[in-house]
mmCIF file of C-alpha atoms in Angstrom:
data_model
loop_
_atom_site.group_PDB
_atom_site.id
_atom_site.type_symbol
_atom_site.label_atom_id
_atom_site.label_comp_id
_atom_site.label_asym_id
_atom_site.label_seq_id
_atom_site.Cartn_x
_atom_site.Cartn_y
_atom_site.Cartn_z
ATOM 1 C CA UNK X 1 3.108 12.390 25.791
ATOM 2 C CA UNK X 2 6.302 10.958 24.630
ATOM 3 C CA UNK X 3 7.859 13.389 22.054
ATOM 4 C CA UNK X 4 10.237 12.155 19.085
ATOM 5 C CA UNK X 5 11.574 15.222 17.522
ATOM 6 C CA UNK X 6 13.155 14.774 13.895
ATOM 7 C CA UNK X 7 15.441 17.767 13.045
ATOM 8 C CA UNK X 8 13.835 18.242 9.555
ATOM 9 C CA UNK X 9 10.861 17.028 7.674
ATOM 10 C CA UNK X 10 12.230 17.336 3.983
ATOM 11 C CA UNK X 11 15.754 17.377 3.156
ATOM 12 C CA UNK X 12 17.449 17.255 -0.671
ATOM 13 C CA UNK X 13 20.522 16.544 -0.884
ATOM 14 C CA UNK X 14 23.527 15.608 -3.992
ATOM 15 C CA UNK X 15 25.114 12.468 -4.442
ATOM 16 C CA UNK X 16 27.940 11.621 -2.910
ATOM 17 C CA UNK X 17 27.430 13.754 0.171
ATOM 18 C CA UNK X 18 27.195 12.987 3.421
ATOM 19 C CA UNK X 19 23.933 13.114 5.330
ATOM 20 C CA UNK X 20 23.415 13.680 9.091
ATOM 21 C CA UNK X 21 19.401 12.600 10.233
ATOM 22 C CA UNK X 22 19.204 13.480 14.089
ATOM 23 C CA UNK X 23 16.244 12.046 15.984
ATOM 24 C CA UNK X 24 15.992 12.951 19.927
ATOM 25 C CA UNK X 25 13.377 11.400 22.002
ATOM 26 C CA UNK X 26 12.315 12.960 25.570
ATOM 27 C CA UNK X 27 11.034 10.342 27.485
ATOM 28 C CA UNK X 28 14.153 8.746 28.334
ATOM 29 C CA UNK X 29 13.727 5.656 26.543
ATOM 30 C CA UNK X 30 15.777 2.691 26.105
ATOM 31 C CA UNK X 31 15.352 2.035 22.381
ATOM 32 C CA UNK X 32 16.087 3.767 19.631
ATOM 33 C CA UNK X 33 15.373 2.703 16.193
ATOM 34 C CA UNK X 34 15.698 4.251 12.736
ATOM 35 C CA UNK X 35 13.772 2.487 9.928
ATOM 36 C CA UNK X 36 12.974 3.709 5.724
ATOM 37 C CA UNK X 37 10.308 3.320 4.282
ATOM 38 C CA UNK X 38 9.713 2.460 0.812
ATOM 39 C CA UNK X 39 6.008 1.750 -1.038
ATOM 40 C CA UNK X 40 5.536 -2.026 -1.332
ATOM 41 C CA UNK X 41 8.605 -2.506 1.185
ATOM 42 C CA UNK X 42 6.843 -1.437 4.391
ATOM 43 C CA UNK X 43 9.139 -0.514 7.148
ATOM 44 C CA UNK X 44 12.208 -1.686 7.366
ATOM 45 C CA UNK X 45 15.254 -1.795 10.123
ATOM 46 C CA UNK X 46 17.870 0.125 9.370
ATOM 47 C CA UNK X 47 19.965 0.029 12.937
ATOM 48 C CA UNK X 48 18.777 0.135 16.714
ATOM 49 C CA UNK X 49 20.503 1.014 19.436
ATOM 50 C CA UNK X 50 19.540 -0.118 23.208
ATOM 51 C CA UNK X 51 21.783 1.853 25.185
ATOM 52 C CA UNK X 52 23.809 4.849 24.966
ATOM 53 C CA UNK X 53 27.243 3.811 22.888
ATOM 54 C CA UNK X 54 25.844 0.599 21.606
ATOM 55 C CA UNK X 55 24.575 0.001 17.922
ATOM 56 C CA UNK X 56 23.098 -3.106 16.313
ATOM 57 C CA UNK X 57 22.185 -3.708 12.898
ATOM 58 C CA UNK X 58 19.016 -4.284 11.231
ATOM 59 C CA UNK X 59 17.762 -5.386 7.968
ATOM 60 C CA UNK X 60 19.270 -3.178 5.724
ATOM 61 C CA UNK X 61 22.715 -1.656 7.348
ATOM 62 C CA UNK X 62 24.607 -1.285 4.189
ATOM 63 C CA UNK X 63 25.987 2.187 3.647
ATOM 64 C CA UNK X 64 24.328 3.904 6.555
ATOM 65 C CA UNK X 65 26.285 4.246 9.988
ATOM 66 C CA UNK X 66 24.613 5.672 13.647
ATOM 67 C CA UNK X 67 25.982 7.056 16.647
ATOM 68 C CA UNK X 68 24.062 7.499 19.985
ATOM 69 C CA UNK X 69 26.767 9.382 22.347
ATOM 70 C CA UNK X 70 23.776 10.744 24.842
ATOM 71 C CA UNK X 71 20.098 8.298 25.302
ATOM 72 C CA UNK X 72 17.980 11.156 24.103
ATOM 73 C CA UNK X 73 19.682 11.437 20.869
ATOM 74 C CA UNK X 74 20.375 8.975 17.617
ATOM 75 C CA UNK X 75 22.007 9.982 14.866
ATOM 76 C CA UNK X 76 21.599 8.052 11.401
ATOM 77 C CA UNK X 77 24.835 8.927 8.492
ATOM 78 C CA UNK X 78 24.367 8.151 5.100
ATOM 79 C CA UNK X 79 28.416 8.482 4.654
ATOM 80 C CA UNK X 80 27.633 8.932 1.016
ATOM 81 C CA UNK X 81 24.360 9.217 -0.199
ATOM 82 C CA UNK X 82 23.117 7.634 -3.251
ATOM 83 C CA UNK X 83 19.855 8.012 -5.097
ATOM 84 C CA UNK X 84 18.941 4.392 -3.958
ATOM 85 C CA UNK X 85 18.807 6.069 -0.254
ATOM 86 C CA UNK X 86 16.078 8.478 -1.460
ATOM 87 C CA UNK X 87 13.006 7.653 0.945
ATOM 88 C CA UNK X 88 11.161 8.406 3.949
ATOM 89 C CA UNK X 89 13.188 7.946 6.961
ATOM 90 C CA UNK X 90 11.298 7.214 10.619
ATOM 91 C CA UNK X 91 13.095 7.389 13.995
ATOM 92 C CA UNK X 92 11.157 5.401 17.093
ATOM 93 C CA UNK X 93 11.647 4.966 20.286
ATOM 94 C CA UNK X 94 10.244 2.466 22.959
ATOM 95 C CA UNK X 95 10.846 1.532 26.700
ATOM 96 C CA UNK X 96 9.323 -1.317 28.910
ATOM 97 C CA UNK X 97 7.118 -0.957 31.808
ATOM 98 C CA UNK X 98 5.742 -3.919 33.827
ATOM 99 C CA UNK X 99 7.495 -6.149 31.956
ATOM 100 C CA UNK X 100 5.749 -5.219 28.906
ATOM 101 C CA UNK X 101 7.487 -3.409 25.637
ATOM 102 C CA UNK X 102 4.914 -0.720 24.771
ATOM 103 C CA UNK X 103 4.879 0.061 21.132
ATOM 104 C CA UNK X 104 6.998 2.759 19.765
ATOM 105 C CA UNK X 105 6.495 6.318 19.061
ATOM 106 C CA UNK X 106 7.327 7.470 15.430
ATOM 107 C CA UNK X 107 8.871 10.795 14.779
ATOM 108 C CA UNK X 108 7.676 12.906 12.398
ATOM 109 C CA UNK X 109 9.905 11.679 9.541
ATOM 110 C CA UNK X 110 12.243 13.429 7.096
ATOM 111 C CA UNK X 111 11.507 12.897 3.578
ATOM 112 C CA UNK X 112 15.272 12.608 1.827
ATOM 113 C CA UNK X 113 15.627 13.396 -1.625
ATOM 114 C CA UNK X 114 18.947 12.382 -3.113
ATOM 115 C CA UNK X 115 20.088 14.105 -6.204
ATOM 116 C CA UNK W 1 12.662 -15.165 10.208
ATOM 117 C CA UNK W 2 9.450 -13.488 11.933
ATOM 118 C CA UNK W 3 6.800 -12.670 9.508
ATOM 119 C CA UNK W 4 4.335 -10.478 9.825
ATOM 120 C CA UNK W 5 1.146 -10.817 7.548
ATOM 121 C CA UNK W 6 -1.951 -8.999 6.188
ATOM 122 C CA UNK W 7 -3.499 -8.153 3.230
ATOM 123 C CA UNK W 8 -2.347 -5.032 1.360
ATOM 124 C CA UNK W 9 -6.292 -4.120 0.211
ATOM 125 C CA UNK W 10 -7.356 -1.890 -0.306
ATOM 126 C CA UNK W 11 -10.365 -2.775 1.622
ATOM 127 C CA UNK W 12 -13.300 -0.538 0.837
ATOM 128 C CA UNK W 13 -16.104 -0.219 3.625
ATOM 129 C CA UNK W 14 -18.916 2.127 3.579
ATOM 130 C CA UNK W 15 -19.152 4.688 6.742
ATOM 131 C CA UNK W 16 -20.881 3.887 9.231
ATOM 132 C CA UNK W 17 -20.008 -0.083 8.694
ATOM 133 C CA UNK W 18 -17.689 -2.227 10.555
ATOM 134 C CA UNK W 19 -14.183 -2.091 9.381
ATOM 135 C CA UNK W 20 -12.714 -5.917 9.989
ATOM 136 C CA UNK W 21 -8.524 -5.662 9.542
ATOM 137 C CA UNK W 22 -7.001 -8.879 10.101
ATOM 138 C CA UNK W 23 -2.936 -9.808 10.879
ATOM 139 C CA UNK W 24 -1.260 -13.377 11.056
ATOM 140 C CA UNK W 25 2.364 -13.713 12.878
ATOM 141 C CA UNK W 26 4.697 -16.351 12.679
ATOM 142 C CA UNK W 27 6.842 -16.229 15.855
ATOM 143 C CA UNK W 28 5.294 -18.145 18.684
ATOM 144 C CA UNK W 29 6.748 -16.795 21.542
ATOM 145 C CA UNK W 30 5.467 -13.093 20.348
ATOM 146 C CA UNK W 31 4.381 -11.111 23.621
ATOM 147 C CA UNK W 32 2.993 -7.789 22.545
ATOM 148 C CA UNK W 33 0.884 -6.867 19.473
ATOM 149 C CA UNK W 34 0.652 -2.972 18.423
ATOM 150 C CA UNK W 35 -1.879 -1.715 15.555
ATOM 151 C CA UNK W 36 -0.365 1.615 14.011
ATOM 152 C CA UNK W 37 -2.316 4.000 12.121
ATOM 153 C CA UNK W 38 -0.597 6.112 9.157
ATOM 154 C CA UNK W 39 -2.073 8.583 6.674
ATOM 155 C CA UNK W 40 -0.590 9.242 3.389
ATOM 156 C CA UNK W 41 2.544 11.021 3.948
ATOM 157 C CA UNK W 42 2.618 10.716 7.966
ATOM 158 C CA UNK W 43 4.362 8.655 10.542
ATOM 159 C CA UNK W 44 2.771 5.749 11.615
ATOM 160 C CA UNK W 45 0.730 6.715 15.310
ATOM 161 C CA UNK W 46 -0.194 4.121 17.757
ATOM 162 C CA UNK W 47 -3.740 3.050 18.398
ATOM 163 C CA UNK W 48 -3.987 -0.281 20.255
ATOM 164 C CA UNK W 49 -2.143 -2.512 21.799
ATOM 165 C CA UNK W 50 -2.705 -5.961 23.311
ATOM 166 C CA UNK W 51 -1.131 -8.996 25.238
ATOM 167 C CA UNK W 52 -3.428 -11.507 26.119
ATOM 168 C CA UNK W 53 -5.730 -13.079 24.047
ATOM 169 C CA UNK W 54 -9.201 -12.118 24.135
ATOM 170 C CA UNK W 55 -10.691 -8.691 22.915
ATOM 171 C CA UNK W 56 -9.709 -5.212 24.175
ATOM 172 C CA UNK W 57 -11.628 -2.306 23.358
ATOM 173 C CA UNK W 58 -11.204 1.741 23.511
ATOM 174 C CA UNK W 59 -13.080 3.516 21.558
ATOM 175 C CA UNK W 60 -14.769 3.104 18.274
ATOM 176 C CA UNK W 61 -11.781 -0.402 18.100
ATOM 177 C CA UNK W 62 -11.372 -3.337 19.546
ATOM 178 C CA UNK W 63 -8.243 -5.611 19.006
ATOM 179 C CA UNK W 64 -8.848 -8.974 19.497
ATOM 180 C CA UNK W 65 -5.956 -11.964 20.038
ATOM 181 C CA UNK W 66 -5.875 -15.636 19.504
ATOM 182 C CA UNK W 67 -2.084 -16.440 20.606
ATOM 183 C CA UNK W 68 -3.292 -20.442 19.186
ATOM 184 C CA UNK W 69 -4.175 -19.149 15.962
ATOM 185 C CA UNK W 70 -1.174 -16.675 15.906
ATOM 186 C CA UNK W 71 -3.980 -14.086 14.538
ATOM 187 C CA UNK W 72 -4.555 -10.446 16.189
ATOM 188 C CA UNK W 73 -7.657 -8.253 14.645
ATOM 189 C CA UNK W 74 -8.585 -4.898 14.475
ATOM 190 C CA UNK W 75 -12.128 -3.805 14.243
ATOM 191 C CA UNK W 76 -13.217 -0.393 13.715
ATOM 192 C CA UNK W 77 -16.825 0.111 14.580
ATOM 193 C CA UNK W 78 -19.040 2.964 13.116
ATOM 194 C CA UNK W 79 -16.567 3.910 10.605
ATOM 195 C CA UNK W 80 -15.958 7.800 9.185
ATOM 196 C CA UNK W 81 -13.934 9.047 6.340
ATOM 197 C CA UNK W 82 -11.181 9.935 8.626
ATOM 198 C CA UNK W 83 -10.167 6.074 9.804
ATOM 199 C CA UNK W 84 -9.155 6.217 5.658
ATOM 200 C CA UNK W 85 -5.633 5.139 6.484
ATOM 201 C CA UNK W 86 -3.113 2.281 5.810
ATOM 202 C CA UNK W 87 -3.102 0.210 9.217
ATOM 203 C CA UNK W 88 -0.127 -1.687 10.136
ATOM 204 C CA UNK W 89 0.292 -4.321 12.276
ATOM 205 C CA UNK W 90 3.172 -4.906 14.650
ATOM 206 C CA UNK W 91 4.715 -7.831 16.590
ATOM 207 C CA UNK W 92 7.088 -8.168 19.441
ATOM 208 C CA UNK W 93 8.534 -11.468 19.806
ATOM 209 C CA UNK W 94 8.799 -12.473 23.508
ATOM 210 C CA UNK W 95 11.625 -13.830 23.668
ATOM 211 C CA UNK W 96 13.834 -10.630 23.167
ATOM 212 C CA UNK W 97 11.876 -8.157 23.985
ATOM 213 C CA UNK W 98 11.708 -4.724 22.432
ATOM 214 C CA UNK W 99 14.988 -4.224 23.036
ATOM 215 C CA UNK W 100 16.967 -6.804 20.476
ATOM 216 C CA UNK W 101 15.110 -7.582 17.580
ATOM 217 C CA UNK W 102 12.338 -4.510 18.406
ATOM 218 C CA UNK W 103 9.063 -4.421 16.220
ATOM 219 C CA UNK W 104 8.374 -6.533 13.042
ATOM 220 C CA UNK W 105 5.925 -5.147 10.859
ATOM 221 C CA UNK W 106 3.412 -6.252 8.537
ATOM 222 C CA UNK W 107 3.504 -4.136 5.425
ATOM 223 C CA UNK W 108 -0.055 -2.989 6.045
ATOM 224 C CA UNK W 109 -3.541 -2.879 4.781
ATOM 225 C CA UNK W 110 -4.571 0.473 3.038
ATOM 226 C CA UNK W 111 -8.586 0.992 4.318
ATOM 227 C CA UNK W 112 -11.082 3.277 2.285
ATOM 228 C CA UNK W 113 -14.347 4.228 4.119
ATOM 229 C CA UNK W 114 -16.610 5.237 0.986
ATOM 230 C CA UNK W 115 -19.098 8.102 2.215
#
């Protein structure tokens, strides 16, 4: 089974600070994704990344940045986190296979607190 | 913009009924439809996924397509307790792939099976 391994599951942390999320995926997959999610907001796109060095944006960019220097791993940085960033953050990945996108795999999600 | 439809619920079934979870989508060249399971607190997990219209079935669900209607279903048959989720349906548009724009998401619909 494809395995999407979130370095922590609940994280607090103050305002102002900056917060590393690290997501690695073991399947070698193209796609990495990072999404929050918010009630009544459903998912929603924070940046994706489709090979290794390359970044694209998503819905909501704005104060986040990524870096993905190796395919198995994607970083998401809060370069100074607010309490508007407090939420539940997913990492995904996906590949293609007879042409076909299969869906993604979630990790585990970290629950960020901002203080 | 894609769009990604369904109604939030809840939707209360008894057990042992037919759940009926329905999705509309508004990009017409969308390849690849993915139905996503998440409990309260958890990542959303992949249960079906389908690419030609018609019904596929594994299980205790069945998705069914209708690429004309731009509609995708999810039936769960003989429900339990434990199908008590939100459900969330997922679109890729065919015309990127997984790769550029990646998954658009409805926002879900939260289920209930009443014991």
């Amino acid at each position: 089974d494809v395995k999407v391994t979130q370095s922590s599951r609940y994280l607090v942390k103050r305002t102002g600070e900056k917060v590393f999320l690290e997501c690695v995926q073991d399947m070698d997959h193209e796609n990495m994704f990072w999404y929050r999610q918010d009630p009544g907001l459903g998912l929603r796109l924070i940046y994706f990344s489709y090979d290794v060095k390359m970044k694209e944006k998503g819905d909501i960019p704005e104060g986040y940045s990524v870096s993905r220097e190796k395919k198995e791993r994607f970083s998401l940085i809060l370069e100074s986190a607010s309490t508007n960033q407090t939420s539940m953050y997913l990492c995904a990945s996906s590949g293609i296979t007879g042409g076909f996108w299969y869906g993604y795999t979630f990790g585990s999600g970290t629950r960020l607190t901002v203080v | 913009q894609k769009e990604v439809e369904q109604n939030s619920g809840p939707l209360s079934v008894p057990e042992g009924a037919i759940a009926s979870l329905n999705c509309t989508y508004s990009d017409r060249v969308s390849q690849s439809f993915f139905w996503y399971r998440q409990y309260s607190g958890k990542s959303p997990e992949l249960i079906m996924s389908i690419y030609s219209n018609g019904d596929k079935e594994d299980g205790r669900f069945t998705a069914q397509l209708n690429k004309a209607s731009q509609y995708v279903s999810l039936l769960i048959r003989d429900s339990q307790p434990s199908d008590s989720a939100t459900y969330l349906c997922a679109v890729i548009s065919g015309s990127s792939g997984g790769g550029a724009d990646g998954l658009t998401f409805g926002k879900g619909t939260h289920l209930i099976i009443q014991p």
